[in-house]
Amino acid sequence: MFGNKMKFIFVLLAFFIPVLAETPISGEIHGFLKADKSPYLVTGNIIVHEGNALIIEPGTTLRFEPNTGLEVRGGQLVVVGSEQSPVYFQ
């Protein structure tokens, strides 16, 4: 009986741990933020400099720690959300 309980707990953990994982980001950034790496945890200001572009895919979530933000300094920010697959800034 103890073995079945352990299997049940393992299955629950295997199912929920990937949902709880966050990809930390901060600093200068460019390229793509992909939905399959989401949610992203913004641990410090993220900056898009001139000549660079940041493209955020549909279905992506960015969670900002207190006192952090997103700065576009001459670069380009492209947010590709839709009603069916929004991008969330939290």
mmCIF file of N, CA and C in Angstrom:
data_model
loop_
_atom_site.group_PDB
_atom_site.id
_atom_site.type_symbol
_atom_site.label_atom_id
_atom_site.label_comp_id
_atom_site.label_asym_id
_atom_site.label_seq_id
_atom_site.Cartn_x
_atom_site.Cartn_y
_atom_site.Cartn_z
ATOM 1 N N MET A 1 0.820 -1.191 0.000
ATOM 2 C CA MET A 1 0.000 0.000 0.000
ATOM 3 C C MET A 1 0.863 1.253 0.000
ATOM 4 N N PHE A 2 1.948 1.284 0.727
ATOM 5 C CA PHE A 2 2.856 2.431 0.754
ATOM 6 C C PHE A 2 3.417 2.697 -0.633
ATOM 7 N N GLY A 3 3.695 1.660 -1.383
ATOM 8 C CA GLY A 3 4.231 1.808 -2.735
ATOM 9 C C GLY A 3 3.260 2.526 -3.660
ATOM 10 N N ASN A 4 1.979 2.224 -3.563
ATOM 11 C CA ASN A 4 0.979 2.889 -4.397
ATOM 12 C C ASN A 4 0.861 4.365 -4.050
ATOM 13 N N LYS A 5 0.966 4.705 -2.770
ATOM 14 C CA LYS A 5 0.910 6.117 -2.369
ATOM 15 C C LYS A 5 2.103 6.876 -2.927
ATOM 16 N N MET A 6 3.271 6.253 -2.895
ATOM 17 C CA MET A 6 4.470 6.909 -3.425
ATOM 18 C C MET A 6 4.347 7.122 -4.936
ATOM 19 N N LYS A 7 3.806 6.135 -5.640
ATOM 20 C CA LYS A 7 3.600 6.279 -7.082
ATOM 21 C C LYS A 7 2.641 7.430 -7.369
ATOM 22 N N PHE A 8 1.578 7.528 -6.591
ATOM 23 C CA PHE A 8 0.589 8.586 -6.762
ATOM 24 C C PHE A 8 1.237 9.955 -6.536
ATOM 25 N N ILE A 9 2.031 10.106 -5.498
ATOM 26 C CA ILE A 9 2.722 11.370 -5.211
ATOM 27 C C ILE A 9 3.696 11.702 -6.328
ATOM 28 N N PHE A 10 4.435 10.731 -6.819
ATOM 29 C CA PHE A 10 5.382 10.963 -7.907
ATOM 30 C C PHE A 10 4.662 11.448 -9.161
ATOM 31 N N VAL A 11 3.530 10.829 -9.485
ATOM 32 C CA VAL A 11 2.770 11.238 -10.665
ATOM 33 C C VAL A 11 2.275 12.671 -10.499
ATOM 34 N N LEU A 12 1.782 13.023 -9.325
ATOM 35 C CA LEU A 12 1.333 14.394 -9.073
ATOM 36 C C LEU A 12 2.481 15.384 -9.233
ATOM 37 N N LEU A 13 3.627 15.071 -8.660
ATOM 38 C CA LEU A 13 4.782 15.968 -8.769
ATOM 39 C C LEU A 13 5.242 16.098 -10.213
ATOM 40 N N ALA A 14 5.287 15.011 -10.928
ATOM 41 C CA ALA A 14 5.721 15.046 -12.331
ATOM 42 C C ALA A 14 4.776 15.889 -13.173
ATOM 43 N N PHE A 15 3.511 15.903 -12.814
ATOM 44 C CA PHE A 15 2.530 16.684 -13.563
ATOM 45 C C PHE A 15 2.603 18.170 -13.223
ATOM 46 N N PHE A 16 2.786 18.513 -11.951
ATOM 47 C CA PHE A 16 2.690 19.900 -11.529
ATOM 48 C C PHE A 16 4.008 20.667 -11.537
ATOM 49 N N ILE A 17 5.134 20.028 -11.375
ATOM 50 C CA ILE A 17 6.407 20.751 -11.320
ATOM 51 C C ILE A 17 6.682 21.539 -12.590
ATOM 52 N N PRO A 18 6.482 20.999 -13.791
ATOM 53 C CA PRO A 18 6.735 21.819 -14.976
ATOM 54 C C PRO A 18 5.871 23.072 -15.035
ATOM 55 N N VAL A 19 4.654 23.014 -14.502
ATOM 56 C CA VAL A 19 3.769 24.169 -14.494
ATOM 57 C C VAL A 19 4.327 25.252 -13.571
ATOM 58 N N LEU A 20 4.993 24.858 -12.504
ATOM 59 C CA LEU A 20 5.504 25.813 -11.531
ATOM 60 C C LEU A 20 6.848 26.408 -11.927
ATOM 61 N N ALA A 21 7.540 25.826 -12.877
ATOM 62 C CA ALA A 21 8.858 26.290 -13.274
ATOM 63 C C ALA A 21 8.749 27.628 -13.988
ATOM 64 N N GLU A 22 9.677 28.529 -13.692
ATOM 65 C CA GLU A 22 9.742 29.826 -14.342
ATOM 66 C C GLU A 22 11.130 30.014 -14.926
ATOM 67 N N THR A 23 11.210 30.708 -16.041
ATOM 68 C CA THR A 23 12.483 31.008 -16.664
ATOM 69 C C THR A 23 12.892 32.419 -16.248
ATOM 70 N N PRO A 24 13.951 32.564 -15.446
ATOM 71 C CA PRO A 24 14.347 33.915 -15.017
ATOM 72 C C PRO A 24 15.028 34.682 -16.151
ATOM 73 N N ILE A 25 14.704 35.982 -16.261
ATOM 74 C CA ILE A 25 15.348 36.855 -17.240
ATOM 75 C C ILE A 25 15.598 38.223 -16.618
ATOM 76 N N SER A 26 16.647 38.891 -17.093
ATOM 77 C CA SER A 26 16.940 40.263 -16.703
ATOM 78 C C SER A 26 18.043 40.789 -17.613
ATOM 79 N N GLY A 27 18.237 42.105 -17.605
ATOM 80 C CA GLY A 27 19.319 42.725 -18.359
ATOM 81 C C GLY A 27 18.975 42.958 -19.817
ATOM 82 N N GLU A 28 20.027 43.117 -20.636
ATOM 83 C CA GLU A 28 19.850 43.351 -22.073
ATOM 84 C C GLU A 28 19.301 42.084 -22.719
ATOM 85 N N ILE A 29 18.303 42.260 -23.556
ATOM 86 C CA ILE A 29 17.643 41.097 -24.137
ATOM 87 C C ILE A 29 17.217 41.404 -25.569
ATOM 88 N N HIS A 30 17.265 40.391 -26.432
ATOM 89 C CA HIS A 30 16.761 40.491 -27.798
ATOM 90 C C HIS A 30 16.470 39.079 -28.290
ATOM 91 N N GLY A 31 15.774 39.002 -29.404
ATOM 92 C CA GLY A 31 15.400 37.687 -29.931
ATOM 93 C C GLY A 31 13.968 37.358 -29.569
ATOM 94 N N PHE A 32 13.718 36.098 -29.252
ATOM 95 C CA PHE A 32 12.356 35.617 -29.008
ATOM 96 C C PHE A 32 12.161 35.204 -27.552
ATOM 97 N N LEU A 33 10.992 35.537 -27.005
ATOM 98 C CA LEU A 33 10.519 34.928 -25.768
ATOM 99 C C LEU A 33 9.445 33.940 -26.202
ATOM 100 N N LYS A 34 9.719 32.664 -25.993
ATOM 101 C CA LYS A 34 8.877 31.589 -26.525
ATOM 102 C C LYS A 34 7.894 31.079 -25.477
ATOM 103 N N ALA A 35 6.711 30.746 -25.946
ATOM 104 C CA ALA A 35 5.652 30.252 -25.067
ATOM 105 C C ALA A 35 6.065 28.976 -24.342
ATOM 106 N N ASP A 36 6.860 28.119 -24.981
ATOM 107 C CA ASP A 36 7.231 26.850 -24.347
ATOM 108 C C ASP A 36 8.230 27.034 -23.208
ATOM 109 N N LYS A 37 8.817 28.206 -23.064
ATOM 110 C CA LYS A 37 9.718 28.504 -21.945
ATOM 111 C C LYS A 37 9.015 29.356 -20.885
ATOM 112 N N SER A 38 7.768 29.692 -21.142
ATOM 113 C CA SER A 38 6.969 30.557 -20.284
ATOM 114 C C SER A 38 6.441 29.765 -19.089
ATOM 115 N N PRO A 39 6.225 30.385 -17.950
ATOM 116 C CA PRO A 39 6.314 31.819 -17.704
ATOM 117 C C PRO A 39 7.755 32.268 -17.469
ATOM 118 N N TYR A 40 8.020 33.519 -17.822
ATOM 119 C CA TYR A 40 9.302 34.151 -17.564
ATOM 120 C C TYR A 40 9.181 34.972 -16.293
ATOM 121 N N LEU A 41 10.168 34.867 -15.429
ATOM 122 C CA LEU A 41 10.210 35.665 -14.211
ATOM 123 C C LEU A 41 11.237 36.773 -14.423
ATOM 124 N N VAL A 42 10.760 38.006 -14.465
ATOM 125 C CA VAL A 42 11.632 39.163 -14.658
ATOM 126 C C VAL A 42 12.200 39.537 -13.291
ATOM 127 N N THR A 43 13.490 39.239 -13.103
ATOM 128 C CA THR A 43 14.143 39.435 -11.804
ATOM 129 C C THR A 43 14.861 40.778 -11.701
ATOM 130 N N GLY A 44 15.042 41.446 -12.825
ATOM 131 C CA GLY A 44 15.640 42.777 -12.899
ATOM 132 C C GLY A 44 15.145 43.406 -14.183
ATOM 133 N N ASN A 45 15.340 44.707 -14.346
ATOM 134 C CA ASN A 45 14.868 45.363 -15.566
ATOM 135 C C ASN A 45 15.383 44.637 -16.793
ATOM 136 N N ILE A 46 14.514 44.508 -17.795
ATOM 137 C CA ILE A 46 14.946 43.981 -19.093
ATOM 138 C C ILE A 46 14.956 45.149 -20.079
ATOM 139 N N ILE A 47 15.979 45.188 -20.933
ATOM 140 C CA ILE A 47 16.227 46.337 -21.803
ATOM 141 C C ILE A 47 16.424 45.858 -23.236
ATOM 142 N N VAL A 48 15.733 46.530 -24.181
ATOM 143 C CA VAL A 48 15.894 46.264 -25.599
ATOM 144 C C VAL A 48 16.572 47.498 -26.197
ATOM 145 N N HIS A 49 17.827 47.346 -26.593
ATOM 146 C CA HIS A 49 18.616 48.471 -27.097
ATOM 147 C C HIS A 49 18.404 48.715 -28.585
ATOM 148 N N GLU A 50 18.825 49.884 -29.020
ATOM 149 C CA GLU A 50 18.747 50.280 -30.421
ATOM 150 C C GLU A 50 19.394 49.215 -31.313
ATOM 151 N N GLY A 51 18.716 48.937 -32.423
ATOM 152 C CA GLY A 51 19.221 47.940 -33.361
ATOM 153 C C GLY A 51 18.820 46.519 -33.015
ATOM 154 N N ASN A 52 18.158 46.320 -31.877
ATOM 155 C CA ASN A 52 17.720 44.982 -31.455
ATOM 156 C C ASN A 52 16.203 44.916 -31.431
ATOM 157 N N ALA A 53 15.678 43.715 -31.492
ATOM 158 C CA ALA A 53 14.233 43.497 -31.410
ATOM 159 C C ALA A 53 13.957 42.368 -30.417
ATOM 160 N N LEU A 54 12.881 42.527 -29.669
ATOM 161 C CA LEU A 54 12.388 41.473 -28.781
ATOM 162 C C LEU A 54 11.002 41.101 -29.284
ATOM 163 N N ILE A 55 10.836 39.837 -29.651
ATOM 164 C CA ILE A 55 9.557 39.329 -30.144
ATOM 165 C C ILE A 55 8.999 38.379 -29.096
ATOM 166 N N ILE A 56 7.783 38.673 -28.633
ATOM 167 C CA ILE A 56 7.141 37.846 -27.606
ATOM 168 C C ILE A 56 6.039 37.041 -28.279
ATOM 169 N N GLU A 57 6.177 35.724 -28.247
ATOM 170 C CA GLU A 57 5.245 34.815 -28.920
ATOM 171 C C GLU A 57 3.874 34.763 -28.234
ATOM 172 N N PRO A 58 2.837 34.391 -28.993
ATOM 173 C CA PRO A 58 1.515 34.171 -28.401
ATOM 174 C C PRO A 58 1.596 33.128 -27.288
ATOM 175 N N GLY A 59 0.809 33.347 -26.229
ATOM 176 C CA GLY A 59 0.760 32.393 -25.129
ATOM 177 C C GLY A 59 1.857 32.549 -24.101
ATOM 178 N N THR A 60 2.658 33.597 -24.208
ATOM 179 C CA THR A 60 3.777 33.822 -23.292
ATOM 180 C C THR A 60 3.316 34.675 -22.108
ATOM 181 N N THR A 61 3.848 34.371 -20.928
ATOM 182 C CA THR A 61 3.574 35.153 -19.729
ATOM 183 C C THR A 61 4.877 35.681 -19.165
ATOM 184 N N LEU A 62 4.900 36.979 -18.836
ATOM 185 C CA LEU A 62 6.028 37.599 -18.150
ATOM 186 C C LEU A 62 5.540 38.024 -16.771
ATOM 187 N N ARG A 63 6.181 37.524 -15.729
ATOM 188 C CA ARG A 63 5.856 37.891 -14.345
ATOM 189 C C ARG A 63 6.981 38.775 -13.813
ATOM 190 N N PHE A 64 6.637 39.973 -13.419
ATOM 191 C CA PHE A 64 7.623 40.948 -12.978
ATOM 192 C C PHE A 64 7.718 40.958 -11.455
ATOM 193 N N GLU A 65 8.951 40.810 -10.957
ATOM 194 C CA GLU A 65 9.168 41.000 -9.526
ATOM 195 C C GLU A 65 8.980 42.485 -9.222
ATOM 196 N N PRO A 66 8.737 42.829 -7.948
ATOM 197 C CA PRO A 66 8.565 44.245 -7.600
ATOM 198 C C PRO A 66 9.760 45.089 -8.059
ATOM 199 N N ASN A 67 9.460 46.303 -8.487
ATOM 200 C CA ASN A 67 10.473 47.288 -8.894
ATOM 201 C C ASN A 67 11.280 46.851 -10.115
ATOM 202 N N THR A 68 10.687 46.060 -10.997
ATOM 203 C CA THR A 68 11.334 45.681 -12.257
ATOM 204 C C THR A 68 10.445 46.142 -13.400
ATOM 205 N N GLY A 69 11.012 46.222 -14.588
ATOM 206 C CA GLY A 69 10.228 46.671 -15.728
ATOM 207 C C GLY A 69 10.880 46.299 -17.044
ATOM 208 N N LEU A 70 10.276 46.786 -18.105
ATOM 209 C CA LEU A 70 10.732 46.549 -19.474
ATOM 210 C C LEU A 70 11.005 47.908 -20.097
ATOM 211 N N GLU A 71 12.234 48.119 -20.572
ATOM 212 C CA GLU A 71 12.624 49.380 -21.203
ATOM 213 C C GLU A 71 12.994 49.111 -22.658
ATOM 214 N N VAL A 72 12.437 49.902 -23.558
ATOM 215 C CA VAL A 72 12.799 49.820 -24.973
ATOM 216 C C VAL A 72 13.570 51.105 -25.278
ATOM 217 N N ARG A 73 14.870 50.983 -25.462
ATOM 218 C CA ARG A 73 15.757 52.126 -25.681
ATOM 219 C C ARG A 73 16.187 52.175 -27.147
ATOM 220 N N GLY A 74 15.246 52.544 -27.999
ATOM 221 C CA GLY A 74 15.553 52.642 -29.424
ATOM 222 C C GLY A 74 15.406 51.336 -30.168
ATOM 223 N N GLY A 75 15.170 50.251 -29.460
ATOM 224 C CA GLY A 75 14.968 48.952 -30.099
ATOM 225 C C GLY A 75 13.512 48.768 -30.477
ATOM 226 N N GLN A 76 13.148 47.554 -30.767
ATOM 227 C CA GLN A 76 11.793 47.250 -31.209
ATOM 228 C C GLN A 76 11.197 46.158 -30.332
ATOM 229 N N LEU A 77 9.967 46.374 -29.880
ATOM 230 C CA LEU A 77 9.221 45.380 -29.112
ATOM 231 C C LEU A 77 8.037 44.928 -29.954
ATOM 232 N N VAL A 78 7.949 43.612 -30.196
ATOM 233 C CA VAL A 78 6.853 43.047 -30.981
ATOM 234 C C VAL A 78 6.144 42.020 -30.095
ATOM 235 N N VAL A 79 4.884 42.303 -29.768
ATOM 236 C CA VAL A 79 4.089 41.395 -28.945
ATOM 237 C C VAL A 79 3.055 40.758 -29.862
ATOM 238 N N VAL A 80 3.151 39.429 -30.035
ATOM 239 C CA VAL A 80 2.347 38.720 -31.020
ATOM 240 C C VAL A 80 1.252 37.898 -30.337
ATOM 241 N N GLY A 81 0.460 38.549 -29.500
ATOM 242 C CA GLY A 81 -0.635 37.848 -28.852
ATOM 243 C C GLY A 81 -1.891 37.892 -29.703
ATOM 244 N N SER A 82 -2.869 37.123 -29.287
ATOM 245 C CA SER A 82 -4.170 37.124 -29.957
ATOM 246 C C SER A 82 -5.239 36.864 -28.902
ATOM 247 N N GLU A 83 -6.481 37.004 -29.297
ATOM 248 C CA GLU A 83 -7.565 36.741 -28.356
ATOM 249 C C GLU A 83 -7.533 35.290 -27.884
ATOM 250 N N GLN A 84 -7.181 34.380 -28.781
ATOM 251 C CA GLN A 84 -7.133 32.956 -28.442
ATOM 252 C C GLN A 84 -5.865 32.592 -27.680
ATOM 253 N N SER A 85 -4.797 33.333 -27.872
ATOM 254 C CA SER A 85 -3.507 33.031 -27.237
ATOM 255 C C SER A 85 -2.833 34.342 -26.833
ATOM 256 N N PRO A 86 -3.311 34.959 -25.737
ATOM 257 C CA PRO A 86 -2.788 36.271 -25.349
ATOM 258 C C PRO A 86 -1.392 36.196 -24.750
ATOM 259 N N VAL A 87 -0.753 37.350 -24.700
ATOM 260 C CA VAL A 87 0.497 37.535 -23.962
ATOM 261 C C VAL A 87 0.123 38.249 -22.674
ATOM 262 N N TYR A 88 0.625 37.755 -21.549
ATOM 263 C CA TYR A 88 0.311 38.336 -20.239
ATOM 264 C C TYR A 88 1.525 39.017 -19.649
ATOM 265 N N PHE A 89 1.327 40.236 -19.153
ATOM 266 C CA PHE A 89 2.334 40.965 -18.377
ATOM 267 C C PHE A 89 1.761 41.077 -16.966
ATOM 268 N N GLN A 90 2.401 40.393 -16.027
ATOM 269 C CA GLN A 90 1.854 40.363 -14.650
ATOM 270 C C GLN A 90 2.851 40.943 -13.668
#
